CSV table of C-alpha atoms in Angstrom, one decimal:
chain,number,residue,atom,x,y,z
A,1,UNK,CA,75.8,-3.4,11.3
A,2,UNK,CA,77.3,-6.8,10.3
A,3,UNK,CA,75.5,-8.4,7.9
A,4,UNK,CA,75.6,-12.4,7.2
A,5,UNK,CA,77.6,-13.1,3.7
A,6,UNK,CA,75.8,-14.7,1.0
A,7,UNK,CA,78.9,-16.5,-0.1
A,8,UNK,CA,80.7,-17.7,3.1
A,9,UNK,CA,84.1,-16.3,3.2
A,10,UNK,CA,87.6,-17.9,3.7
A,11,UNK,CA,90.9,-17.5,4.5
A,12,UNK,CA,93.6,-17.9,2.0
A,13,UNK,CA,97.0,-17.5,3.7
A,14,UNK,CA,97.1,-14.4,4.8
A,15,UNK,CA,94.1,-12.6,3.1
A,16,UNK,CA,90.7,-12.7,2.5
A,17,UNK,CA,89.3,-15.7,-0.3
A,18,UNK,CA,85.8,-15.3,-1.6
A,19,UNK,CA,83.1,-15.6,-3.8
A,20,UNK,CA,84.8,-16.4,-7.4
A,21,UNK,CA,86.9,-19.2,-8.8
A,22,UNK,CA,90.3,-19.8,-10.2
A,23,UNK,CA,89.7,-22.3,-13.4
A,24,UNK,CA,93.0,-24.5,-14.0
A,25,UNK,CA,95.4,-23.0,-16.6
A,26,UNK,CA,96.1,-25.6,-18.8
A,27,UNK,CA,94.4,-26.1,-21.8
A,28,UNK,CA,91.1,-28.9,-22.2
A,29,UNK,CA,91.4,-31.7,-24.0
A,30,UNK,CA,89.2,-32.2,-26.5
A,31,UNK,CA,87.0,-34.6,-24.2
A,32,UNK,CA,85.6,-32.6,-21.5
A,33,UNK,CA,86.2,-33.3,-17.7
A,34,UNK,CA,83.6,-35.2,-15.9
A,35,UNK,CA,82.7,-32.2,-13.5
A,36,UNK,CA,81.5,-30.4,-17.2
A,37,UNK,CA,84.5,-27.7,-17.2
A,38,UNK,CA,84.7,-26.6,-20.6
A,39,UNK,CA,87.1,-23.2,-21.6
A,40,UNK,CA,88.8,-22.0,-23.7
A,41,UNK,CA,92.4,-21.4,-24.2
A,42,UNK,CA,92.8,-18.4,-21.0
A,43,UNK,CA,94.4,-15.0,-21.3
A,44,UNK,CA,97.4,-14.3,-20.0
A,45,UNK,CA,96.5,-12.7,-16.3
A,46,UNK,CA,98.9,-9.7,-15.2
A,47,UNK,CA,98.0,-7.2,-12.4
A,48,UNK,CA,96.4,-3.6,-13.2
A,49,UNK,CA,99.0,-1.5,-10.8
A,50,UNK,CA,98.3,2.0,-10.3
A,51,UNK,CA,100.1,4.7,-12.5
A,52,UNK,CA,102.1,6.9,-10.2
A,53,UNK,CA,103.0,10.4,-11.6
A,54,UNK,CA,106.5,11.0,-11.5
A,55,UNK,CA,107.9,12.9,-8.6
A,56,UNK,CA,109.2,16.4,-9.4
A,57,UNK,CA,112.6,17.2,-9.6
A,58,UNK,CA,112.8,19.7,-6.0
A,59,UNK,CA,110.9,17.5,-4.1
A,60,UNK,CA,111.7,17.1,-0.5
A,61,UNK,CA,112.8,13.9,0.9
A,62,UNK,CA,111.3,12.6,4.0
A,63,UNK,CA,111.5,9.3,6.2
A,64,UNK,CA,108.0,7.6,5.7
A,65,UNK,CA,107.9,4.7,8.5
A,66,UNK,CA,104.9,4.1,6.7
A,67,UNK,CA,105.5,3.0,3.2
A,68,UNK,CA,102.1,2.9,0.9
A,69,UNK,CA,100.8,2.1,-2.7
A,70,UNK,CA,97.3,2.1,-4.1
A,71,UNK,CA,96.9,-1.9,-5.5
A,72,UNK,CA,95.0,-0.3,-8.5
A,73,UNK,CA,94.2,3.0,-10.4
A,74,UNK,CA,90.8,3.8,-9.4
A,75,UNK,CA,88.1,4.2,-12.6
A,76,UNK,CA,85.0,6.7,-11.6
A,77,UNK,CA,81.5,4.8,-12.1
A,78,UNK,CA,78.4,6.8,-11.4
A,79,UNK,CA,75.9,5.3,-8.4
A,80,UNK,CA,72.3,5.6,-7.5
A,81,UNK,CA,72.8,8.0,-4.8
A,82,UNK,CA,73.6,10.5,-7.6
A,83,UNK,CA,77.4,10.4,-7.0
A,84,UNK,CA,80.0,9.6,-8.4
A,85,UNK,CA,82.2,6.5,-7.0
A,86,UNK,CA,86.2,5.8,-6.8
A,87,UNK,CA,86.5,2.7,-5.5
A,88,UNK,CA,90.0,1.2,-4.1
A,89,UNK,CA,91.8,0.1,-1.8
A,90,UNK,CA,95.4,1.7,0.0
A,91,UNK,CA,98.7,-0.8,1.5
A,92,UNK,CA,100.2,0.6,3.8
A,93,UNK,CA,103.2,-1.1,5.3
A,94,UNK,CA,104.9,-0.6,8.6
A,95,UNK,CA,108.8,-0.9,8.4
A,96,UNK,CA,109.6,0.1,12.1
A,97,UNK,CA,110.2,-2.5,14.7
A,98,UNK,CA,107.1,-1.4,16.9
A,99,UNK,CA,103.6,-0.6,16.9
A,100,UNK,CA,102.7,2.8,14.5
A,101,UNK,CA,98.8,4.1,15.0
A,102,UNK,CA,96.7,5.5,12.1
A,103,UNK,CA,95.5,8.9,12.9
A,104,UNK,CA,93.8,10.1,9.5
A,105,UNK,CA,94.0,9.1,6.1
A,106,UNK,CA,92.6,11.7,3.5
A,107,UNK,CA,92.7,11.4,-0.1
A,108,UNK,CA,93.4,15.1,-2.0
A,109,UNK,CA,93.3,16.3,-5.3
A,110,UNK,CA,95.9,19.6,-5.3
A,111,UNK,CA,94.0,21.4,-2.5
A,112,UNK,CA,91.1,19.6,-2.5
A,113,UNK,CA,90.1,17.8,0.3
A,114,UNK,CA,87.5,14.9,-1.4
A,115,UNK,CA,87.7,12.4,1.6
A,116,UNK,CA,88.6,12.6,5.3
A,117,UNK,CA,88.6,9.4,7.9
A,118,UNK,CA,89.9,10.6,11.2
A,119,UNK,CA,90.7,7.8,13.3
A,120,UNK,CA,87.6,7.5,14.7
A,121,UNK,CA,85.9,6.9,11.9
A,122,UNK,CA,89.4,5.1,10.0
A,123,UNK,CA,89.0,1.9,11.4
A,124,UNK,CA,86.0,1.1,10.3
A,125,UNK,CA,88.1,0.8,6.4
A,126,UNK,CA,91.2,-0.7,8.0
A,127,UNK,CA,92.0,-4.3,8.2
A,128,UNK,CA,95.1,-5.8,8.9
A,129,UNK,CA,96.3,-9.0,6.4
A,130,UNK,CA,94.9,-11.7,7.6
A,131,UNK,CA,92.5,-10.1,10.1
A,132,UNK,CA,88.9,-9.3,9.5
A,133,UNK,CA,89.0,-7.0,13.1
A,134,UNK,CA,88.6,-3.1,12.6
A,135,UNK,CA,91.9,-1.1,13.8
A,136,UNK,CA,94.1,1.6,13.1
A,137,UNK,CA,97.3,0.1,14.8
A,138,UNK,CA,100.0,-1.6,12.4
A,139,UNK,CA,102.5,-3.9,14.0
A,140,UNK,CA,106.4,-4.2,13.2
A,141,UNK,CA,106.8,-5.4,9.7
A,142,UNK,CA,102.6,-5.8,8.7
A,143,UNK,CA,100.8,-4.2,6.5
A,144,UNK,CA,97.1,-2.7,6.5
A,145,UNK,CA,94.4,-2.0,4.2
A,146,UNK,CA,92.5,1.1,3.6
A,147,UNK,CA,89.2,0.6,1.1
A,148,UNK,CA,88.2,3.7,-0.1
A,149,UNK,CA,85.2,5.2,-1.4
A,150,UNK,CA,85.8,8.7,-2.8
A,151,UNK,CA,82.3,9.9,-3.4
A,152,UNK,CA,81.6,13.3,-5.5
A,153,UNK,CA,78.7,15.2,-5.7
A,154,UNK,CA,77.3,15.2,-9.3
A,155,UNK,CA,78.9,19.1,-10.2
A,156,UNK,CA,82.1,18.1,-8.6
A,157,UNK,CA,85.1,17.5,-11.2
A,158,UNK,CA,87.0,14.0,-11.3
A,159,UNK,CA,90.3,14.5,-10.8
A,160,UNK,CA,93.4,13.1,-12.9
A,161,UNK,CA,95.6,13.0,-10.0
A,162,UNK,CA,95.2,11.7,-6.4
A,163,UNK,CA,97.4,11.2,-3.4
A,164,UNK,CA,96.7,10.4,0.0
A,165,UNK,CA,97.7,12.1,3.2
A,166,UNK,CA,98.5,9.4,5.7
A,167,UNK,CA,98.3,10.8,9.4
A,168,UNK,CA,100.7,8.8,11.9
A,169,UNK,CA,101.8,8.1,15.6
A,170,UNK,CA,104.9,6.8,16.1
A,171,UNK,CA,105.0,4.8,19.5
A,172,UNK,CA,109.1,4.9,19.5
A,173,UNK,CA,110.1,8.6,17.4
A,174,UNK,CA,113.3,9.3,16.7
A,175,UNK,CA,113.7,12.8,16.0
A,176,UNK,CA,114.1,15.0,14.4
A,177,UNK,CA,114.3,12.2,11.7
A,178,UNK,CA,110.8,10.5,12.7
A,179,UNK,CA,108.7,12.6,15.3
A,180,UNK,CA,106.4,11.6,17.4
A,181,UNK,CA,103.3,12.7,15.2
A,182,UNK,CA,103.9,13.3,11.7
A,183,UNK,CA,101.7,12.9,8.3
A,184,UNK,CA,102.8,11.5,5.1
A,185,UNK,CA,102.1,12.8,1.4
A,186,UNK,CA,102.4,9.2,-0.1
A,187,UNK,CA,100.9,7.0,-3.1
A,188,UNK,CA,100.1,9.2,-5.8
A,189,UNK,CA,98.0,7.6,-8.3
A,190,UNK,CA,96.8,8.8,-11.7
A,191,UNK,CA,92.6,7.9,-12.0
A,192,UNK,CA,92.1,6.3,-14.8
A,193,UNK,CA,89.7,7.7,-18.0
A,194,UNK,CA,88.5,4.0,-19.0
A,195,UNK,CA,84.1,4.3,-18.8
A,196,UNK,CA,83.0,2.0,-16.7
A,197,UNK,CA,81.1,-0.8,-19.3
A,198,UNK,CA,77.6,-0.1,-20.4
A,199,UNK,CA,75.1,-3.8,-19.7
A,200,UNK,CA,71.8,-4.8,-19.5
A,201,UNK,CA,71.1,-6.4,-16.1
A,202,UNK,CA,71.4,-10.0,-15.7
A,203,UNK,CA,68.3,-10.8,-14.8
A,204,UNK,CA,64.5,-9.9,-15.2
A,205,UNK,CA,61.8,-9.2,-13.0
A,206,UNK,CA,60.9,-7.1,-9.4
A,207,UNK,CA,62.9,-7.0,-5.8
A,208,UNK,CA,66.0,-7.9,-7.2
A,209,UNK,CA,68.4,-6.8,-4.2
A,210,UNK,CA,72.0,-5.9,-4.4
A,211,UNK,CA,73.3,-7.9,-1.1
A,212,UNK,CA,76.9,-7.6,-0.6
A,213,UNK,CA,78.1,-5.1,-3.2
A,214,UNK,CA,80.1,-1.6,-3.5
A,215,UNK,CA,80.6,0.2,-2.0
A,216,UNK,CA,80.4,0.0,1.5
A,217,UNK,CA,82.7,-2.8,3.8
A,218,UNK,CA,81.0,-5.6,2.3
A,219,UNK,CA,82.7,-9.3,2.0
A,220,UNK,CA,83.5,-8.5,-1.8
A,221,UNK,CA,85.4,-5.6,-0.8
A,222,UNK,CA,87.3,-6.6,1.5
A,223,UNK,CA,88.2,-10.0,-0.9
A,224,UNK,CA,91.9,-9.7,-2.1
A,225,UNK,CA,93.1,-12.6,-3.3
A,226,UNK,CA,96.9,-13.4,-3.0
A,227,UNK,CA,96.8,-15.5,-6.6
A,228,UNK,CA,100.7,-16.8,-8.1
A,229,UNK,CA,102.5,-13.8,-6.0
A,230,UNK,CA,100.2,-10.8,-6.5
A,231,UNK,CA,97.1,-9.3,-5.1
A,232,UNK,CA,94.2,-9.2,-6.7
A,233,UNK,CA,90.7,-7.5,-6.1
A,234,UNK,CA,88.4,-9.7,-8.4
A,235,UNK,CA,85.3,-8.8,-6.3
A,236,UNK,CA,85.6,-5.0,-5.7
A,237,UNK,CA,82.2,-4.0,-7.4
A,238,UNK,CA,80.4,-7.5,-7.3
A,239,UNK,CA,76.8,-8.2,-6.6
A,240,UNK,CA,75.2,-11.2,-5.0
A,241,UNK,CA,71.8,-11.1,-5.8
A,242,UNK,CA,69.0,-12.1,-4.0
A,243,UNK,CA,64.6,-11.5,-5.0
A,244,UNK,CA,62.5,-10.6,-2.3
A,245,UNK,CA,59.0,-11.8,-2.6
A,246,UNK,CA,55.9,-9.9,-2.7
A,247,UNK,CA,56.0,-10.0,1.3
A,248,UNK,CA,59.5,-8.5,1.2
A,249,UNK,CA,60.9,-12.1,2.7
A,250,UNK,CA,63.7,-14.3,1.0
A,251,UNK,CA,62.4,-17.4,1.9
A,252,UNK,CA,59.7,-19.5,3.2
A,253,UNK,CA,59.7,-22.8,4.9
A,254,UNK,CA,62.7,-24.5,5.3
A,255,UNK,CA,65.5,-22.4,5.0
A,256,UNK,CA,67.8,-25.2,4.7
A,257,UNK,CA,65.6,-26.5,1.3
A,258,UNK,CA,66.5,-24.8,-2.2
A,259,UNK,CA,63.2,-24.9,-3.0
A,260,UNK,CA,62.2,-22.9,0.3
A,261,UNK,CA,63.4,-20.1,-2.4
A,262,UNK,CA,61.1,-19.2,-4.8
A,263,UNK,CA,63.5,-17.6,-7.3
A,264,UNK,CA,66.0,-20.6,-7.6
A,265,UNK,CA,66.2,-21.4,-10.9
A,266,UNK,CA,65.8,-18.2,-12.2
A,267,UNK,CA,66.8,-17.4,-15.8
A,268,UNK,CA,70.6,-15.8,-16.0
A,269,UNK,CA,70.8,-13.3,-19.1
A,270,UNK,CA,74.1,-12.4,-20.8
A,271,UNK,CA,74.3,-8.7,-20.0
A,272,UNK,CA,75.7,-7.9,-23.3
A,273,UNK,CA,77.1,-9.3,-26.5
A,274,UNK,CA,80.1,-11.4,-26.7
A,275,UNK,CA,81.7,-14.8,-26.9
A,276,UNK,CA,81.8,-17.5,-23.9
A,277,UNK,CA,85.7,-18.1,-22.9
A,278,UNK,CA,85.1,-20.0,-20.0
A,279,UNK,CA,81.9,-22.8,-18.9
A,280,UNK,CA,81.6,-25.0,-15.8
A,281,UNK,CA,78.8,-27.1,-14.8
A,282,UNK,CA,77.9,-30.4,-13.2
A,283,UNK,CA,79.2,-29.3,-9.6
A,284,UNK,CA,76.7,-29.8,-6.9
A,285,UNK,CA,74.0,-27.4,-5.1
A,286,UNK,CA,75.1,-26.6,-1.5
A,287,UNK,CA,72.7,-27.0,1.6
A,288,UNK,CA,71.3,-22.9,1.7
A,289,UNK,CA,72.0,-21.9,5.7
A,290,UNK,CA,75.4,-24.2,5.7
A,291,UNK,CA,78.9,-22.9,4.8
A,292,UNK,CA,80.3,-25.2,2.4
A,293,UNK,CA,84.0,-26.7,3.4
A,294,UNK,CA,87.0,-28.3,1.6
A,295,UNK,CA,86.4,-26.5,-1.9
A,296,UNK,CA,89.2,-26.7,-4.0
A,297,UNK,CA,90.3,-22.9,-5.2
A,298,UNK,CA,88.5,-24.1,-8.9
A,299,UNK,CA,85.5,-24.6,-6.9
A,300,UNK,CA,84.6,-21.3,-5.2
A,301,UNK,CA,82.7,-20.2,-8.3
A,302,UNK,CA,80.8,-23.5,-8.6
A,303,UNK,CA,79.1,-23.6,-12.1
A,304,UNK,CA,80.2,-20.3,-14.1
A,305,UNK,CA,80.2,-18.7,-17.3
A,306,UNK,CA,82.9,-16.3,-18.5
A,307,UNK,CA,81.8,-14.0,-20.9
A,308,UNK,CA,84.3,-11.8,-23.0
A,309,UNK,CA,82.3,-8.4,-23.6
A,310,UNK,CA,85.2,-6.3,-25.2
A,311,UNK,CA,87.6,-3.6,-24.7
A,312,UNK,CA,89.2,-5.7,-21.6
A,313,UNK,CA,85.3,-6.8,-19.7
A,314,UNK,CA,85.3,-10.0,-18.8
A,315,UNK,CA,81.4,-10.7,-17.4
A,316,UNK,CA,81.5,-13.6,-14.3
A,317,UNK,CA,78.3,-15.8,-13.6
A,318,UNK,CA,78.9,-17.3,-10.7
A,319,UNK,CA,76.7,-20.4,-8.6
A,320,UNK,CA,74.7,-21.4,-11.4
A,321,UNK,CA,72.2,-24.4,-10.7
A,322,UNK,CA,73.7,-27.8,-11.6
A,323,UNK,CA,72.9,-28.8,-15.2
A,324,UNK,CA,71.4,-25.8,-16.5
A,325,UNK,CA,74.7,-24.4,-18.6
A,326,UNK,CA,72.9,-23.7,-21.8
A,327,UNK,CA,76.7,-22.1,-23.8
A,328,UNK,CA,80.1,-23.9,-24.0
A,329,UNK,CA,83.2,-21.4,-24.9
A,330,UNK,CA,83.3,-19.9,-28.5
A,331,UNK,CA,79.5,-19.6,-28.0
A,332,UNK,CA,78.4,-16.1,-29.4
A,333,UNK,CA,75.6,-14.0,-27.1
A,334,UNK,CA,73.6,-12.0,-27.4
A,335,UNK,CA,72.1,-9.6,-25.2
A,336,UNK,CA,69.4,-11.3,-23.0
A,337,UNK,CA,69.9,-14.4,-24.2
A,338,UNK,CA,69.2,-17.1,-21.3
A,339,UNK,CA,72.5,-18.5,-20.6
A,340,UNK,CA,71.8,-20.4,-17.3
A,341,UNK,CA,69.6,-20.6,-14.2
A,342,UNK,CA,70.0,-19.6,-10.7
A,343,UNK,CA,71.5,-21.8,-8.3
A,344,UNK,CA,73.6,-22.5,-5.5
A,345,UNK,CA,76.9,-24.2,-6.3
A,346,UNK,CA,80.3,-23.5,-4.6
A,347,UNK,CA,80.7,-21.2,-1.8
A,348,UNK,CA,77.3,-20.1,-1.3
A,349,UNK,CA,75.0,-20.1,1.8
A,350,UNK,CA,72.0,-19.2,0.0
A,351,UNK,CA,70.6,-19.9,-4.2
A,352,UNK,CA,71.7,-16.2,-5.5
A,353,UNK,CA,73.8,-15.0,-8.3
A,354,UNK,CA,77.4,-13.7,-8.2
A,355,UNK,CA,78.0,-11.2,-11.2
A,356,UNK,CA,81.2,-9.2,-11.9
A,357,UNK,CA,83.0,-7.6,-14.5
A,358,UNK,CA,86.9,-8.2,-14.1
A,359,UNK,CA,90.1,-7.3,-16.6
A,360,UNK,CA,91.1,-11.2,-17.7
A,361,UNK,CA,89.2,-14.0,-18.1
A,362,UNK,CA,90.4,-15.9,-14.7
A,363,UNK,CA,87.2,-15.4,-11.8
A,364,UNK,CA,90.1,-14.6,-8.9
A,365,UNK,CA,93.3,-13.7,-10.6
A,366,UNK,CA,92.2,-10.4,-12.2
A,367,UNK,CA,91.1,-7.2,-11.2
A,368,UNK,CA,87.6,-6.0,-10.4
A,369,UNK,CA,86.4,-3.7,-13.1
A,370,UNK,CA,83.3,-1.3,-12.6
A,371,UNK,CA,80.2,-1.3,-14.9
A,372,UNK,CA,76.6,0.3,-15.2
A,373,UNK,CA,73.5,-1.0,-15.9
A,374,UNK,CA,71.7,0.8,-19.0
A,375,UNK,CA,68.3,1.0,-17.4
A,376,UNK,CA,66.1,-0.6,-14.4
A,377,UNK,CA,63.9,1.0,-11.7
A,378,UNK,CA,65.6,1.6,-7.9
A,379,UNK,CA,62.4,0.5,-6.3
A,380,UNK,CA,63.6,1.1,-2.6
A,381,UNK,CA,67.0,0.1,0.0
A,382,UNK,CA,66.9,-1.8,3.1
A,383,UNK,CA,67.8,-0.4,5.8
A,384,UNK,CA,68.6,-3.4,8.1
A,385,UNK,CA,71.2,-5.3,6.5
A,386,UNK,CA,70.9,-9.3,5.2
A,387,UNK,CA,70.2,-10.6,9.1
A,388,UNK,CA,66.8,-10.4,9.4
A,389,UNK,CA,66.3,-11.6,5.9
A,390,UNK,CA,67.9,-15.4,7.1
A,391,UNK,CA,65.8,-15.5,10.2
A,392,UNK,CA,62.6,-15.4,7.7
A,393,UNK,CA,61.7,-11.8,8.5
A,394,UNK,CA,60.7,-9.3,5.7
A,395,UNK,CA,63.0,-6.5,4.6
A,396,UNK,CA,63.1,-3.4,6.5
A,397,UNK,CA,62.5,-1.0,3.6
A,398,UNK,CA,63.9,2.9,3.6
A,399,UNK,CA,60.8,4.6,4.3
A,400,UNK,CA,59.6,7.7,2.5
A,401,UNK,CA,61.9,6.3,-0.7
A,402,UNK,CA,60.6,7.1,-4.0
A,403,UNK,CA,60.6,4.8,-7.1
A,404,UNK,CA,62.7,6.3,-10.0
A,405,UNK,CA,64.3,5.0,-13.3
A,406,UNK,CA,67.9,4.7,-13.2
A,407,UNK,CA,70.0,5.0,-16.4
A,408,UNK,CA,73.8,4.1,-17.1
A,409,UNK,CA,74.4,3.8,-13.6
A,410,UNK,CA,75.9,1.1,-11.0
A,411,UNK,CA,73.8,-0.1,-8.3
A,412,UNK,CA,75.0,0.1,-4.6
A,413,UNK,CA,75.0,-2.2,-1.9
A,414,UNK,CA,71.4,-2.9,-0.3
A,415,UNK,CA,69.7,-1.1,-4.0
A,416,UNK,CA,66.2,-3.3,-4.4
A,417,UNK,CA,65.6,-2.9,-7.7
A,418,UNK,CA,63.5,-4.0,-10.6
A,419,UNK,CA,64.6,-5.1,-14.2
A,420,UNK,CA,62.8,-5.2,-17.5
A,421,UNK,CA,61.7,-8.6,-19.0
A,422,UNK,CA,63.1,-9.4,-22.2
């Protein structure tokens, strides 16, 4: 069912802006802004493509009136439903002058079959740029997205080598160089053997819920962010989260009052250790229940910290509560170290916490990078998606669901979870 986006969604040209920030490139003077941006001097940001395997030398050569590319080589990360997650997202490109339908997309391994989406069930993962509606018909010259989630059962292998066979109705053919009907053996990618980063969670204490993340249709998903000329999938594994309380409800009271939430103001602990690269604060709490309007593209992330954790992890804390930036850049952390507190800054409807991991140091121009969390306790899932939650009704829990310690894995979307004091 839909669910109602912690952080309010917007359109960016053609695609789908959300949750994180772009800081300005330039480096700070050595007096810092009045809105408290600090950073340091940025990375240069250049897409991840995918690694396509060479073709061999007797392949066939076919028309393809659907042309396709995978945006980025997907890296396996193990979830809490005991399986193991590839994560990304397929272009696909209509160059004919009329309409072409989607019948199936399935991705293969050699001559295994380790996802199926038959139409019916395709456009559900399909959006057109610049269209949030579910469809499985591409227009003359546009280009739609698939997100996929290759999930494998715990004895399964991972493969190397994907590709991705692309079932499609032609409404003009012309044979016998395009039929009517034909599927397409396009976009071979190479999965990459990168580990997803090992962290400690970000914050302590009980019904801690994962609202909005992988890897289901969620509005971090379906965020790519057309940044200086190039895509970019920031937000593919993020996590807005959100505490229950001890009734199971979000808030009480007023919802449009911060302090109608008991959790804001929270402590924020750096998931790992590492330098700060990048610090904002000083930008103001939003009403909770209202979407925010006329943010700059610096100011989707609100107050942040940019933590550099090492071999490429960039860690993004995002909506942090005005004036409660503890670190400035070059600061070194240390695992579980209180860096901020919770708020409600930038494009947020609601106090909560955005956290991702990403490959530069820039919130939107860089690519979403799994991780897993070393240990917590998956206390329960709702089942009902965030609505109820904003009209002051408790979580509808998964009933029967047994409590059990999770180790080195990711959390899913809807996980309610608990983590460790420290």
């Amino acid at each position: 069912m839909p669910i109602r986006p912690l952080i309010a969604s917007a359109a960016l040209i053609a695609l789908t802006l959300c949750a994180a920030c772009s800081p300005p490139s330039e480096k700070p003077s050595e007096n810092a802004p009045e809105d408290g941006t600090t950073e340091s001097a940025p990375a240069q940001a250049t897409s991840t493509p995918a690694t396509t395997p060479a073709p061999s030398a007797g392949a066939e050569s076919v028309a393809t009136p659907v042309i396709a590319r995978v945006l980025a080589a997907p890296i396996p990360v193990p979830g809490t439903d005991g399986k193991t997650h590839l994560a990304y997202e397929l272009a696909l490109t209509n160059t004919m002058p009329h309409d072409v339908t989607l019948t199936s997309v399935g991705v293969r391994a050699g001559d295994r079959t380790l996802l199926d989406l038959p139409g019916d069930r395709l456009a559900y993962w399909t959006r057109l740029a610049g269209n949030h509606d579910p469809t499985t018909t591409i227009g003359p010259a546009q280009t739609a997205f698939v997100w996929l989630d290759v999930a494998l059962d715990a004895d399964e292998p991972v493969p190397t080598e994907l590709t991705h066979a692309v079932g499609v109705k032609v409404s003009e053919p012309m044979p016998p160089l395009i039929p009517e009907d034909l599927t397409e053996d396009v976009a071979p990618v190479t999965v990459q053997t990168r580990a997803p980063v090992v962290i400690a969670p970000p914050l302590a204490g009980p019904n801690w819920l994962d609202a909005n993340g992988c890897c289901d249709m969620t509005p971090h998903r379906m965020a790519l962010n057309p940044i200086n000329g190039e895509l970019w999938a920031a937000e593919r594994f993020a996590v807005d989260y959100i505490q229950l309380g001890p009734d199971g409800r979000l808030f009480t009271g007023d919802l449009g009052k911060l302090d109608s939430f008991p959790y804001f103001g929270t402590d924020i602990l750096a998931v790992g250790d590492g330098p700060v690269v990048r610090s904002v604060d000083g930008r103001p709490e939003q009403v909770p229940g209202a979407t925010p309007t006329g943010l700059a593209l610096d100011e989707y992330g609100g107050n942040y910290i940019v933590q550099d954790l090492g071999d490429g992890n960039y860690a993004f804390y995002a909506h942090l509560q005005t004036g409660s930036v503890k670190v400035k850049p070059g600061d070194q952390l240390t695992t579980g170290q209180a860096i901020a507190s919770l708020g409600n800054s930038g494009n947020t409807t609601a106090p909560h916490l955005h956290f991702h991991v990403m490959s530069t140091p820039d919130p939107l121009r860089s690519n979403g990078l799994p991780f897993v969390l070393r240990s917590f306790r998956l206390d329960s899932r709702i089942t009902d998606g965030l609505d109820p939650l904003f009209d002051g009704k408790p979580a509808a829990l998964e009933p029967g669901f047994a409590p059990r310690d999770e180790t080195d894995t990711a959390p899913l979307v809807d996980d309610v979870m608990t983590y460790a004091d420290r």
